Every structure is written in C-alpha cells, then in structure tokens.
Coordinates of C-alpha atoms in Angstrom, one line a residue:
M1 CA -54.8 -95.2 -12.2
S2 CA -56.1 -92.1 -10.5
I3 CA -54.0 -89.1 -10.3
S4 CA -54.0 -87.1 -6.9
L5 CA -50.7 -84.9 -7.4
I6 CA -51.1 -81.9 -9.5
E7 CA -47.4 -82.7 -10.2
K8 CA -48.1 -85.8 -12.0
L9 CA -50.4 -84.0 -14.7
S10 CA -49.1 -84.2 -18.3
N11 CA -47.0 -81.2 -19.8
E12 CA -49.9 -80.6 -22.7
I13 CA -52.8 -80.5 -19.7
F14 CA -50.5 -77.5 -18.3
Y15 CA -50.1 -76.0 -21.5
E16 CA -53.6 -75.6 -21.8
I17 CA -54.1 -74.3 -18.4
F18 CA -51.4 -71.6 -19.3
E19 CA -53.7 -70.9 -22.4
Y20 CA -56.2 -69.5 -19.9
L21 CA -54.0 -67.3 -17.9
D22 CA -52.6 -64.0 -17.9
G23 CA -48.6 -64.1 -18.2
S24 CA -48.7 -62.1 -15.1
E25 CA -50.2 -65.1 -13.2
V26 CA -48.3 -67.7 -15.0
Y27 CA -45.4 -65.6 -13.5
Q28 CA -46.7 -65.6 -9.9
A29 CA -48.2 -69.2 -9.9
F30 CA -45.3 -71.4 -11.5
S31 CA -42.4 -69.2 -12.1
N32 CA -40.7 -70.3 -8.8
L33 CA -42.2 -73.5 -8.1
N34 CA -39.6 -76.0 -9.2
H35 CA -37.4 -77.3 -12.2
R36 CA -39.8 -78.7 -14.1
F37 CA -42.2 -75.8 -14.6
Q38 CA -39.4 -73.6 -15.2
Q39 CA -38.8 -75.7 -18.1
L40 CA -42.2 -75.4 -19.2
I41 CA -42.3 -71.8 -18.7
N42 CA -39.2 -71.6 -20.8
C43 CA -40.5 -73.8 -23.8
S44 CA -40.4 -71.4 -26.9
S45 CA -43.8 -73.0 -28.0
L46 CA -45.6 -71.7 -25.0
L47 CA -46.7 -68.2 -25.9
L48 CA -47.8 -65.9 -23.3
K49 CA -50.3 -63.2 -23.1
F50 CA -49.8 -60.2 -20.6
N51 CA -53.1 -57.8 -21.2
H52 CA -53.7 -56.3 -17.9
D53 CA -51.5 -54.4 -15.2
S54 CA -51.5 -56.5 -12.1
L55 CA -48.1 -56.4 -11.2
I56 CA -45.8 -53.8 -9.7
L57 CA -42.7 -53.8 -12.3
D58 CA -40.0 -54.9 -9.8
N59 CA -36.7 -56.2 -11.1
T60 CA -37.8 -60.0 -10.6
Y61 CA -40.8 -59.5 -12.8
K62 CA -38.8 -57.3 -15.2
Q63 CA -36.2 -59.9 -15.7
F64 CA -39.1 -62.8 -16.2
L65 CA -40.5 -60.3 -19.3
L66 CA -36.9 -59.6 -20.4
N67 CA -36.4 -63.6 -20.3
H68 CA -39.5 -64.2 -22.0
K69 CA -40.1 -61.4 -24.5
H70 CA -39.7 -63.7 -27.7
Q71 CA -42.7 -65.9 -26.2
I72 CA -45.2 -62.8 -25.8
V73 CA -48.0 -62.8 -28.1
S74 CA -50.1 -60.0 -26.7
F75 CA -49.0 -57.3 -24.5
Y76 CA -50.6 -54.2 -22.6
I77 CA -48.5 -51.4 -21.9
P78 CA -50.0 -49.3 -19.0
N79 CA -47.7 -46.2 -19.0
N80 CA -44.4 -44.4 -19.9
D81 CA -42.8 -46.0 -16.8
F82 CA -42.5 -49.4 -18.7
F83 CA -40.2 -47.8 -21.1
S84 CA -37.6 -46.8 -18.6
S85 CA -36.4 -50.7 -18.8
F86 CA -37.6 -51.5 -22.0
S87 CA -37.8 -50.9 -25.4
I88 CA -40.2 -52.8 -27.9
D89 CA -38.0 -54.2 -30.7
S90 CA -37.9 -56.9 -33.2
S91 CA -36.8 -59.3 -30.1
F92 CA -40.6 -59.2 -29.5
Y93 CA -40.9 -61.2 -32.9
Q94 CA -44.0 -63.2 -31.8
L95 CA -46.2 -60.1 -30.9
Q96 CA -49.4 -60.2 -32.3
S97 CA -51.6 -57.4 -30.3
L98 CA -50.2 -54.6 -28.5
S99 CA -52.4 -52.4 -26.5
I100 CA -51.0 -48.8 -25.3
D101 CA -52.1 -46.6 -22.5
E102 CA -51.4 -43.2 -20.9
I103 CA -48.0 -42.7 -23.1
S104 CA -46.5 -39.5 -23.9
S105 CA -46.4 -38.5 -27.6
S106 CA -42.4 -38.6 -27.9
V107 CA -42.6 -42.1 -26.7
L108 CA -45.4 -42.9 -28.9
I109 CA -43.2 -42.1 -31.7
S110 CA -40.3 -43.8 -31.1
L111 CA -42.4 -46.8 -30.4
L112 CA -44.4 -46.5 -33.7
G113 CA -41.0 -46.4 -35.5
N114 CA -39.8 -49.5 -33.7
L115 CA -42.9 -51.7 -34.5
S116 CA -42.3 -51.7 -38.6
S117 CA -40.0 -54.6 -37.6
L118 CA -42.4 -56.9 -36.2
H119 CA -43.9 -58.9 -39.0
R120 CA -46.6 -60.6 -37.1
L121 CA -48.2 -57.5 -35.5
V122 CA -52.0 -57.6 -36.6
S123 CA -53.6 -55.6 -33.9
L124 CA -52.5 -52.3 -32.2
T125 CA -54.5 -50.3 -29.7
I126 CA -53.4 -46.9 -28.6
N127 CA -54.9 -44.7 -25.9
T128 CA -52.9 -41.0 -25.5
Q129 CA -55.7 -39.5 -23.4
N130 CA -54.7 -35.9 -23.1
S131 CA -51.0 -36.3 -24.0
L132 CA -51.6 -35.9 -27.5
D133 CA -53.7 -33.3 -30.2
D134 CA -51.6 -33.8 -33.2
F135 CA -52.0 -37.3 -34.5
T136 CA -50.5 -36.8 -38.2
E137 CA -47.1 -38.6 -37.4
V138 CA -48.9 -41.2 -35.4
Y139 CA -51.3 -42.6 -38.1
R140 CA -48.3 -41.9 -40.7
L141 CA -46.6 -44.4 -39.1
I142 CA -49.5 -46.9 -38.5
F143 CA -50.2 -47.0 -42.1
T144 CA -46.5 -48.3 -42.6
L145 CA -46.8 -51.3 -40.4
P146 CA -46.9 -54.3 -42.6
K147 CA -49.4 -56.7 -41.3
L148 CA -51.7 -54.6 -39.1
K149 CA -55.1 -55.7 -39.4
Y150 CA -56.9 -53.9 -36.5
I151 CA -56.3 -50.2 -35.3
K152 CA -58.1 -48.7 -32.2
C153 CA -56.6 -45.2 -31.5
S154 CA -58.2 -43.0 -28.7
G155 CA -57.6 -39.3 -27.4
D156 CA -59.4 -36.9 -25.4
E157 CA -58.5 -33.7 -27.0
D158 CA -61.6 -31.9 -28.8
D159 CA -59.3 -30.5 -31.4
I160 CA -57.0 -33.0 -33.0
S161 CA -55.1 -32.0 -35.8
I162 CA -54.5 -34.7 -38.7
S163 CA -52.5 -33.5 -41.8
L164 CA -51.9 -36.2 -44.0
P165 CA -52.3 -36.3 -47.8
I166 CA -54.2 -38.5 -49.9
A167 CA -52.5 -42.2 -49.9
T168 CA -50.8 -43.2 -52.8
N169 CA -50.6 -46.8 -54.2
E170 CA -47.5 -47.5 -52.5
Q171 CA -49.0 -46.5 -49.1
L172 CA -52.0 -48.6 -48.8
S173 CA -52.5 -50.7 -45.6
A174 CA -53.8 -53.9 -44.8
I175 CA -56.2 -52.4 -41.7
E176 CA -59.5 -54.3 -41.9
Y177 CA -60.9 -52.8 -38.6
F178 CA -60.6 -49.0 -38.0
I179 CA -61.8 -47.6 -34.4
I180 CA -61.4 -43.9 -34.6
N181 CA -61.9 -43.4 -31.0
H182 CA -61.5 -39.5 -31.2
H183 CA -63.1 -36.3 -32.8
C184 CA -62.4 -36.6 -36.6
A185 CA -63.5 -34.2 -39.2
F186 CA -65.5 -35.4 -42.2
D187 CA -62.5 -34.5 -44.9
T188 CA -60.0 -35.8 -42.4
L189 CA -61.8 -39.0 -42.2
C190 CA -61.9 -39.4 -46.3
T191 CA -58.0 -39.0 -46.2
L192 CA -57.6 -41.6 -43.6
I193 CA -59.5 -44.2 -45.2
S194 CA -57.6 -43.4 -48.6
Y195 CA -55.0 -45.5 -47.0
T196 CA -57.3 -48.4 -45.9
P197 CA -58.8 -50.0 -49.3
Q198 CA -59.7 -53.4 -47.5
L199 CA -61.6 -52.0 -44.5
C200 CA -64.4 -54.1 -43.5
H201 CA -65.4 -52.6 -40.0
L202 CA -65.3 -48.9 -39.5
S203 CA -66.2 -46.9 -36.1
L204 CA -66.3 -43.6 -35.3
L205 CA -66.7 -41.7 -31.6
Y206 CA -67.4 -38.1 -33.3
L207 CA -67.5 -37.1 -36.8
S208 CA -67.9 -33.4 -37.4
D209 CA -68.3 -31.0 -40.4
C210 CA -65.2 -30.6 -42.6
D211 CA -62.4 -28.5 -41.2
S212 CA -61.7 -26.7 -44.6
D213 CA -63.7 -25.3 -47.6
N214 CA -61.9 -27.4 -50.1
E215 CA -63.7 -30.0 -52.3
I216 CA -63.8 -33.3 -50.6
I217 CA -62.7 -36.1 -53.0
L218 CA -62.9 -39.8 -51.9
S219 CA -60.1 -41.4 -53.7
V220 CA -60.8 -45.1 -52.4
T221 CA -63.7 -47.8 -53.0
L222 CA -64.4 -49.8 -49.9
P223 CA -66.1 -52.8 -51.4
N224 CA -65.3 -54.9 -48.1
L225 CA -67.0 -52.5 -45.8
T226 CA -69.9 -54.2 -44.3
Y227 CA -69.9 -52.2 -40.8
L228 CA -70.3 -48.6 -40.4
S229 CA -71.0 -46.8 -36.9
I230 CA -71.0 -43.1 -36.0
E231 CA -71.5 -42.5 -32.4
S232 CA -71.9 -39.0 -32.4
C233 CA -72.6 -37.7 -35.8
N234 CA -72.5 -33.9 -36.8
V235 CA -72.4 -33.8 -40.5
T236 CA -74.9 -33.5 -43.1
F237 CA -76.6 -36.1 -44.7
D238 CA -75.2 -35.1 -48.2
N239 CA -71.7 -35.8 -46.9
L240 CA -72.9 -39.2 -45.2
E241 CA -74.7 -40.3 -48.5
A242 CA -71.7 -39.2 -50.4
L243 CA -69.1 -41.5 -48.5
I244 CA -71.7 -44.4 -48.7
I245 CA -72.2 -43.9 -52.4
E246 CA -68.8 -42.9 -53.4
S247 CA -66.8 -45.5 -51.4
E248 CA -69.1 -48.4 -53.2
C249 CA -69.4 -50.2 -49.8
N250 CA -71.6 -53.3 -49.0
L251 CA -72.8 -52.3 -45.6
K252 CA -74.8 -54.9 -43.5
V253 CA -74.8 -53.1 -40.5
L254 CA -75.5 -49.0 -40.2
H255 CA -75.4 -47.3 -36.7
V256 CA -75.3 -43.5 -36.6
S257 CA -76.4 -41.0 -34.1
F258 CA -77.4 -37.4 -35.1
Y259 CA -77.2 -34.7 -32.4
Y260 CA -80.0 -32.1 -33.7
Y261 CA -80.6 -28.7 -32.2
Y262 CA -83.7 -26.3 -32.5
N263 CA -83.7 -25.4 -36.3
V264 CA -83.2 -28.7 -37.6
Y265 CA -85.5 -30.3 -39.8
F266 CA -85.3 -34.0 -41.2
D267 CA -87.4 -36.0 -43.7
D268 CA -86.6 -39.7 -44.2
D269 CA -87.0 -39.9 -47.6
P270 CA -83.7 -39.6 -48.6
W271 CA -82.9 -42.6 -46.2
E272 CA -85.4 -44.7 -48.0
E273 CA -83.9 -44.0 -51.2
L274 CA -80.6 -44.4 -50.3
I275 CA -81.0 -47.6 -48.5
I276 CA -83.1 -49.0 -51.4
N277 CA -80.8 -47.9 -54.1
Y278 CA -77.5 -48.4 -52.6
L279 CA -77.8 -50.9 -49.5
P280 CA -79.7 -53.7 -50.6
E281 CA -77.8 -55.8 -48.1
L282 CA -78.2 -54.0 -45.2
K283 CA -79.6 -56.3 -42.3
K284 CA -79.2 -54.0 -39.0
L285 CA -80.1 -50.4 -38.8
H286 CA -79.8 -48.3 -35.8
L287 CA -80.3 -44.2 -36.7
G288 CA -80.4 -42.3 -33.5
Y289 CA -81.7 -38.2 -33.2
R290 CA -80.6 -36.7 -30.1
H291 CA -82.5 -33.6 -28.9
D292 CA -82.1 -31.3 -25.9
I293 CA -85.0 -29.0 -24.3
D294 CA -83.7 -25.5 -23.2
P295 CA -85.7 -25.3 -19.7
E296 CA -86.0 -21.5 -20.4
L297 CA -87.5 -22.0 -24.0
G298 CA -89.4 -25.3 -23.1
S299 CA -90.2 -27.4 -26.2
S300 CA -89.2 -26.6 -29.4
S301 CA -91.7 -26.6 -32.3
N302 CA -88.8 -26.1 -34.7
F303 CA -87.7 -29.5 -33.9
K304 CA -88.9 -32.0 -36.3
P305 CA -88.3 -35.8 -35.6
P306 CA -88.5 -38.5 -38.1
D307 CA -92.0 -38.9 -38.3
Q308 CA -92.7 -41.1 -41.5
F309 CA -90.5 -44.1 -39.9
N310 CA -93.6 -45.8 -39.6
S311 CA -94.3 -46.1 -43.2
L312 CA -94.8 -49.8 -44.8
F313 CA -90.9 -49.5 -46.0
W314 CA -89.5 -49.3 -42.4
N315 CA -92.1 -51.9 -41.2
K316 CA -91.5 -54.4 -44.0
Q317 CA -87.5 -54.2 -43.0
K318 CA -88.7 -54.6 -39.4
W319 CA -87.1 -51.5 -38.6
V320 CA -89.0 -49.5 -35.6
L321 CA -89.1 -46.5 -33.9
E322 CA -88.0 -46.0 -30.3
V323 CA -87.9 -43.2 -28.1
E324 CA -85.8 -42.4 -25.1
M325 CA -86.4 -39.9 -22.2
C326 CA -83.5 -38.8 -20.0
G327 CA -84.3 -35.9 -18.3
M328 CA -84.4 -33.0 -20.5
E329 CA -83.0 -34.8 -23.6
Y330 CA -84.5 -37.3 -25.9
L331 CA -83.5 -39.5 -28.5
Y332 CA -85.5 -40.9 -31.3
T333 CA -83.8 -44.3 -32.9
I334 CA -84.9 -46.3 -35.8
R335 CA -83.4 -49.8 -35.2
S336 CA -83.7 -53.4 -36.5
Y337 CA -86.7 -54.9 -34.3
E338 CA -85.4 -57.6 -32.0
K339 CA -87.3 -59.7 -29.5
R340 CA -88.6 -58.2 -26.4
W341 CA -89.9 -59.6 -23.1
Y342 CA -93.6 -59.4 -24.2
D343 CA -93.2 -61.3 -27.4
V344 CA -94.7 -64.3 -25.9
D345 CA -96.6 -65.5 -29.0
P346 CA -95.5 -64.7 -32.8
S347 CA -98.9 -62.4 -33.2
N348 CA -96.7 -59.2 -32.4
E349 CA -97.5 -56.5 -35.2
I350 CA -94.4 -54.6 -36.0
S351 CA -96.8 -51.5 -36.9
N352 CA -97.6 -50.8 -33.3
S353 CA -93.9 -51.5 -31.9
T354 CA -93.0 -47.8 -31.0
R355 CA -91.7 -48.2 -27.5
L356 CA -90.8 -45.4 -24.9
K357 CA -88.1 -45.8 -22.4
I358 CA -87.9 -43.6 -19.6
T359 CA -84.5 -43.8 -17.8
Y360 CA -84.6 -40.5 -16.0
L361 CA -87.4 -38.0 -15.0
P362 CA -86.6 -34.4 -14.3
D363 CA -86.8 -32.5 -11.2
D364 CA -90.0 -31.0 -10.1
D365 CA -88.9 -27.6 -11.4
H366 CA -89.0 -29.1 -15.0
L367 CA -92.1 -31.1 -15.1
M368 CA -93.9 -28.7 -17.0
E369 CA -91.2 -28.8 -19.8
F370 CA -91.7 -32.8 -19.5
E371 CA -95.0 -32.6 -20.3
L372 CA -94.4 -30.5 -23.3
M373 CA -92.0 -33.2 -24.6
I374 CA -94.6 -35.8 -23.9
C375 CA -96.7 -33.6 -26.2
D376 CA -94.3 -33.3 -28.9
L377 CA -93.8 -36.8 -28.8
L378 CA -97.3 -37.8 -29.4
A379 CA -97.5 -35.1 -32.1
V380 CA -95.0 -37.4 -33.9
T381 CA -96.2 -41.3 -33.2
Q382 CA -98.5 -43.0 -30.8
I383 CA -96.5 -45.0 -28.1
Y384 CA -97.4 -48.8 -27.5
H385 CA -94.9 -50.0 -25.1
L386 CA -93.5 -48.1 -22.4
E387 CA -90.8 -48.9 -20.1
I388 CA -89.5 -47.0 -17.0
S389 CA -86.3 -48.0 -15.9
K390 CA -85.9 -45.3 -13.2
E391 CA -86.2 -47.1 -9.8
N392 CA -89.0 -46.3 -7.0
I393 CA -91.0 -44.5 -9.3
S394 CA -93.9 -43.0 -7.7
S395 CA -97.0 -44.9 -8.3
N396 CA -98.8 -41.4 -9.3
I397 CA -96.5 -40.6 -11.9
V398 CA -97.1 -44.1 -13.5
L399 CA -100.7 -43.4 -13.4
E400 CA -100.2 -40.1 -15.0
L401 CA -98.2 -41.5 -17.9
I402 CA -100.4 -44.3 -18.7
Q403 CA -103.5 -42.0 -18.6
E404 CA -101.1 -39.7 -21.1
F405 CA -100.2 -42.7 -23.5
S406 CA -103.6 -44.0 -24.2
A407 CA -102.4 -46.7 -26.9
L408 CA -100.4 -48.3 -24.4
Q409 CA -100.5 -52.2 -24.9
T410 CA -97.5 -53.2 -22.4
L411 CA -96.0 -51.7 -19.2
R412 CA -92.8 -52.3 -17.8
I413 CA -91.4 -50.7 -14.5
S414 CA -88.3 -51.3 -12.2
S415 CA -89.6 -50.9 -9.0
L416 CA -92.5 -48.7 -7.5
V417 CA -93.3 -46.6 -4.6
L418 CA -96.8 -46.6 -3.7
Y419 CA -98.7 -43.4 -2.9
E420 CA -100.0 -43.5 0.7
S421 CA -103.7 -43.3 -0.6
F422 CA -103.6 -46.4 -2.4
I423 CA -105.6 -48.9 -0.3
Y424 CA -106.3 -52.3 -2.0
D425 CA -109.7 -53.8 -1.5
K426 CA -109.6 -57.7 -2.3
N427 CA -113.6 -57.8 -2.0
R428 CA -114.0 -55.1 -5.1
R429 CA -113.4 -55.9 -8.5
Y430 CA -110.4 -53.9 -10.2
K431 CA -111.7 -50.5 -11.4
S432 CA -109.5 -48.2 -13.2
A433 CA -109.5 -45.6 -16.2
K434 CA -109.7 -47.6 -19.5
N435 CA -106.6 -48.6 -21.3
E436 CA -105.6 -51.2 -23.5
I437 CA -102.5 -52.6 -21.4
T438 CA -102.7 -56.3 -21.6
K439 CA -99.1 -57.0 -20.9
V440 CA -97.3 -56.1 -17.5
Y441 CA -93.6 -56.8 -16.1
L442 CA -92.7 -55.5 -12.7
E443 CA -88.8 -56.2 -12.3
K444 CA -88.5 -55.6 -8.8
M445 CA -91.5 -56.1 -6.2
S446 CA -91.2 -54.7 -2.8
R447 CA -94.2 -55.9 -1.5
I448 CA -97.4 -57.7 -2.6
E449 CA -99.4 -54.2 -2.8
D450 CA -97.1 -53.1 -5.7
I451 CA -98.7 -56.1 -8.0
Y452 CA -102.3 -55.3 -6.8
F453 CA -102.0 -51.7 -7.7
L454 CA -100.8 -52.5 -11.4
L455 CA -103.7 -55.1 -11.7
Q456 CA -106.1 -52.5 -10.3
H457 CA -105.2 -50.3 -12.8
C458 CA -104.7 -52.3 -15.8
P459 CA -107.8 -54.3 -15.8
N460 CA -107.4 -55.8 -19.3
V461 CA -104.1 -57.6 -18.2
E462 CA -103.7 -61.1 -19.9
Y463 CA -99.8 -61.6 -19.0
L464 CA -98.0 -60.5 -15.8
K465 CA -94.3 -61.3 -15.6
I466 CA -92.7 -60.6 -12.1
G467 CA -89.0 -60.4 -11.8
F468 CA -88.8 -62.1 -8.4
L469 CA -91.7 -63.1 -6.3
H470 CA -90.6 -64.4 -2.8
K471 CA -92.1 -67.8 -1.8
F472 CA -93.8 -66.6 1.1
Y473 CA -96.3 -64.2 -1.3
V474 CA -96.7 -66.9 -3.9
E475 CA -99.6 -68.5 -2.8
L476 CA -101.2 -65.6 -1.3
F477 CA -100.8 -63.9 -4.6
F478 CA -102.1 -66.9 -6.5
K479 CA -105.4 -67.2 -4.6
D480 CA -106.2 -63.6 -5.0
I481 CA -105.6 -63.9 -8.8
L482 CA -107.9 -67.0 -9.0
K483 CA -110.6 -65.5 -7.1
A484 CA -110.6 -62.6 -9.1
I485 CA -110.8 -64.5 -12.2
K486 CA -113.7 -66.5 -10.7
D487 CA -115.5 -63.4 -9.4
D488 CA -115.3 -61.7 -13.1
P489 CA -115.8 -64.6 -16.0
N490 CA -115.0 -61.7 -18.2
R491 CA -111.5 -61.0 -17.1
Y492 CA -109.1 -61.6 -19.7
F493 CA -105.9 -62.8 -17.4
R494 CA -104.2 -65.8 -19.3
S495 CA -100.7 -66.0 -18.1
L496 CA -98.7 -65.4 -15.1
C497 CA -94.8 -65.3 -15.0
F498 CA -92.6 -65.2 -12.1
H499 CA -89.3 -65.6 -10.7
I500 CA -88.2 -67.7 -7.6
P501 CA -84.5 -68.5 -6.7
T502 CA -84.7 -72.5 -7.1
D503 CA -87.0 -75.1 -8.4
D504 CA -89.7 -76.3 -6.2
N505 CA -91.7 -79.1 -7.3
V506 CA -93.8 -78.8 -4.0
M507 CA -95.0 -75.4 -4.7
I508 CA -96.0 -76.5 -8.2
E509 CA -97.9 -79.4 -7.1
K510 CA -99.7 -76.8 -4.5
L511 CA -100.5 -74.2 -7.1
K512 CA -102.1 -77.1 -9.4
Q513 CA -104.1 -78.2 -6.1
M514 CA -105.2 -74.6 -5.7
I515 CA -106.2 -74.1 -9.3
N516 CA -108.3 -77.3 -9.5
G517 CA -110.0 -76.3 -6.2
E518 CA -111.2 -73.1 -7.1
E519 CA -112.6 -74.9 -10.5
C520 CA -112.2 -71.7 -12.3
L521 CA -109.8 -73.2 -14.8
H522 CA -110.2 -76.1 -17.1
D523 CA -107.4 -75.8 -19.4
F524 CA -104.3 -74.6 -17.9
T525 CA -100.3 -75.3 -18.3
I526 CA -97.5 -74.8 -15.3
K527 CA -94.3 -74.4 -16.9
I528 CA -90.7 -74.0 -15.6
C529 CA -88.6 -71.8 -17.7
Y530 CA -84.9 -71.0 -17.0
G531 CA -83.4 -67.7 -17.6
N532 CA -84.4 -64.3 -17.2
D533 CA -86.1 -63.6 -20.6

C-alpha cells in the first residue's frame, strides 16, 4: 500500500531524517507538531547536533535546549550571551564535539574547567578572536581533558604568550589532531607537543623563531605524526630539520610556506638530504617561498629562489616547481604533481612541468618592476605552462607574456579583452611570432573573436578547450576551423573541447556532417564528456 501522508512514515525513517538536520531545524520543524513527534524528539536514543547559530535564543528555545541537553552530541556556542542562561557541565554527558566562538577569557577558563567531567568529548574548537593574549591556562586545561582527540585553537593577537613547562608522564594528552591557529614561537611549539605523544596531524598558522635564547629540548617522539603543515614559517631550516629528526616522525604529507626577504639565500641540498634520510614515506610535498618586491628598490638580486628544484631527484618523486605572481609578490612552490587540464594523454613530461600562475597584475606605475620580476624568474627556470586567472586581461599583455616566455607549451586564460587594433581575416592563414604553444584553454568567451585571436597568435595549437561556447557560435566556429585545416595541410590542430549547457544529439550529427562534407578529416572522433575537467 502506498504512503500518501508523511505522518504514516515509520519512526525509523524519521530518525534517519533527523540525522541530516541541525538540532535547531528539528526544533523549528517538529517540536510543536503533535504528541507523536514530541515523543520522537524526547527519545533518549535520538542524538542532536546544534552546529550553527540559526535561532534567536528566546525563552522557548532555551527551554528546548535545557530539556534535551542530555541528547546533544555536537554543540556550537556563538558568544558569551549563551552562558547567561546555560553552563556546560556533566549533564551534557553525550557531548562529543564542542565549538566556542567570541568568548571572553574568564568565561573560557571557567568553561574548560567544567569540561573534564565530559568523558565523551573528543573534539574541541576555540576561537578567542581578540579577547585573549595569554593561552597558558587555556592549554593547561585542554591537556587535562581525558578523551580529547582533536583541538583547534584560534586567536588574533600577534603576541600570544604561553608559559607551560615540559610535560611529565602524568600530564600526557590523548590528542591526535592539533591545529594551532595563532602565532606560535618555535620553543613554545616544542613545549606544547611534549603533551601530545599520540599526535598524528599537526597544523600551524604561523611559526616564528624562538622567544628565548635557551637551548631547545624536544622531549617527545612522535612516531604517529604523518601530517605537518605550517602556513607561514619564519624559522631557520636547522630548527625545522631538528623538529623532524628528533621527533622521529613518519611524515607522509609536508606543507611548509616560508616568507623570505632580500637577504635570504636558500639551497635545496639540505631538503634533498633530509627527505632521503628521514622522510622515506613522504608522498605529498608543498614547499612555498614567498617574496615581496619593494617598488622603490625594484627586483632584488640578493633573493635566491630554489633554482635546483628541477633536478633528477625532484622529478623522480614527481615534485614540481610552480610560481604564482600576485601584484608585487611572488611565491615559489614545490608540490606533488597533480593532473592538470592539459594532461589529455599520458606523455606529459614531469621535467617540463614548471607552471606560472598570474592572479593579479601590478598597476601601470609598477609595470617596470613586474618586468624585472619576470627577468628574475627566467634566470631561475623556464616556464612551460602559463595560467592567467585575472579576468578581462588585455590581449596586448597576453602577447607580451607569450613573447617573454618563449618555451611555453600551454596557455590558460580566464577571459580576454581584445585590443581594438585586432582584426581577424578569415581568408588569411594564422600568422604570429614563433612559439611552441600546443594547448590553449579559454575559460570564458565574450565573443567569437577571442578564440580567433588565440588561434592566430598560437599557430601550433593541437588542443583547444573552451569553457563555454554558445550553441549559436558552434557551427560558425567549426566551419572556420575546418577551413583552416583544409587550407593548411601542415596545421597541427588535432583536438577541440568545448562546453555547451545540455546534450544536443542534433548538434553532434551536424558537426559530423560538416566534417564529412569538407573531406579534410578522415579519422576523427566526437566524444561527449561530462564535468568540467
């Protein structure tokens, strides 16, 4: 018999529905419907998650929370106002995950003192924002929580103080995931992780040099540590190396971004030696080196980017060099190779994989410095792949970049603005300065002339990808492509990929007929692909 009324669904189905809803949504939708739903919600086996601040804390909602606190497994506390009506204590005995935001230091310390009675609490997230600059007592209490596995602690102060002693055997924590989302000095880090011998995932927002001149002693080994991420690292390589070696970690993922200035010299030999001798299980690597250009000084000849990262060792590991330019700043990154848009066949050469991303161009007053940055870059490595994510980039700038990076093999552009002097003549062959670009990707096409411009100035294109091509343009453009191939038998064009909103079998048949009618292609395939990769 078919079910036409929602009330006739079984209790088990409603419990499954409740699992996908936030507790506040359960309260809004079901708490006042009827006696049956009231019983369902009151059942002790129903566990509730309150993970977002979607309701005003009125008296009715407060009472609902108080009545069901023994069913709450995940709770988000948005600010201090919550504690005017509630206190987190042993009555929240099902609580497994707690997230706290915008809380004062006094309330936070009081709360952490109560959490030790919650023996199912495994996850704790704290965001103090600007309310706290001394985390000593916070971390002391965190390390006393008996079942805690995950801790993320965030703060906005630049100068955060933590004055804990090295942990004793009686003070060790069960924490496995440790996210330090605030400024932390290297010696402080060594102290903090002395409390977490079971650590497997360590992530830091900002790691600075030591606060004191005392000798650093790492008193714990971390054999389970497989993931290390430092978003902004401002410590010496020697200290970072000592942390990795002395902790006896078994890293599989390493993500470190350094911020270097004009007097920095970096040699990659220590990294190669460190990885070979102490990180044999490393699978994913991300090393970043960020550098600013001072407009008054221009390009800095004292800055030495990692110019040996195209060696046989790195290629063998499939770790490649990438560069990102954003205004007057550029970032060198060594990372594990991942499939890219132009990997349409398995013959890609890792040794020719260096990619440059340009996300933002400097203003006209600093174009000279930008040219010097390009000179610095080319003194380090050739660029084989160029991606310009800045929208509506001038066609003149595109031509200049193609000319500067003469070894380019692929070009990806978000969107173009054609210079007014560009006029496309369908009756002439594509002509341009020589370049080796064989794959081109235009993400957003404003008008058909955008594609003609790219083909005219990249005459060796074999693979053309267009993020979106309106059906109105498909036939017109396809005719021009076929004519170009027919007029120039030496043309290398082999593959065209474009996106239209829906499947169109009629369009596919038209394209086949056009190809057969021109008699310029005798072995071709039309394939419908799904997705945007």
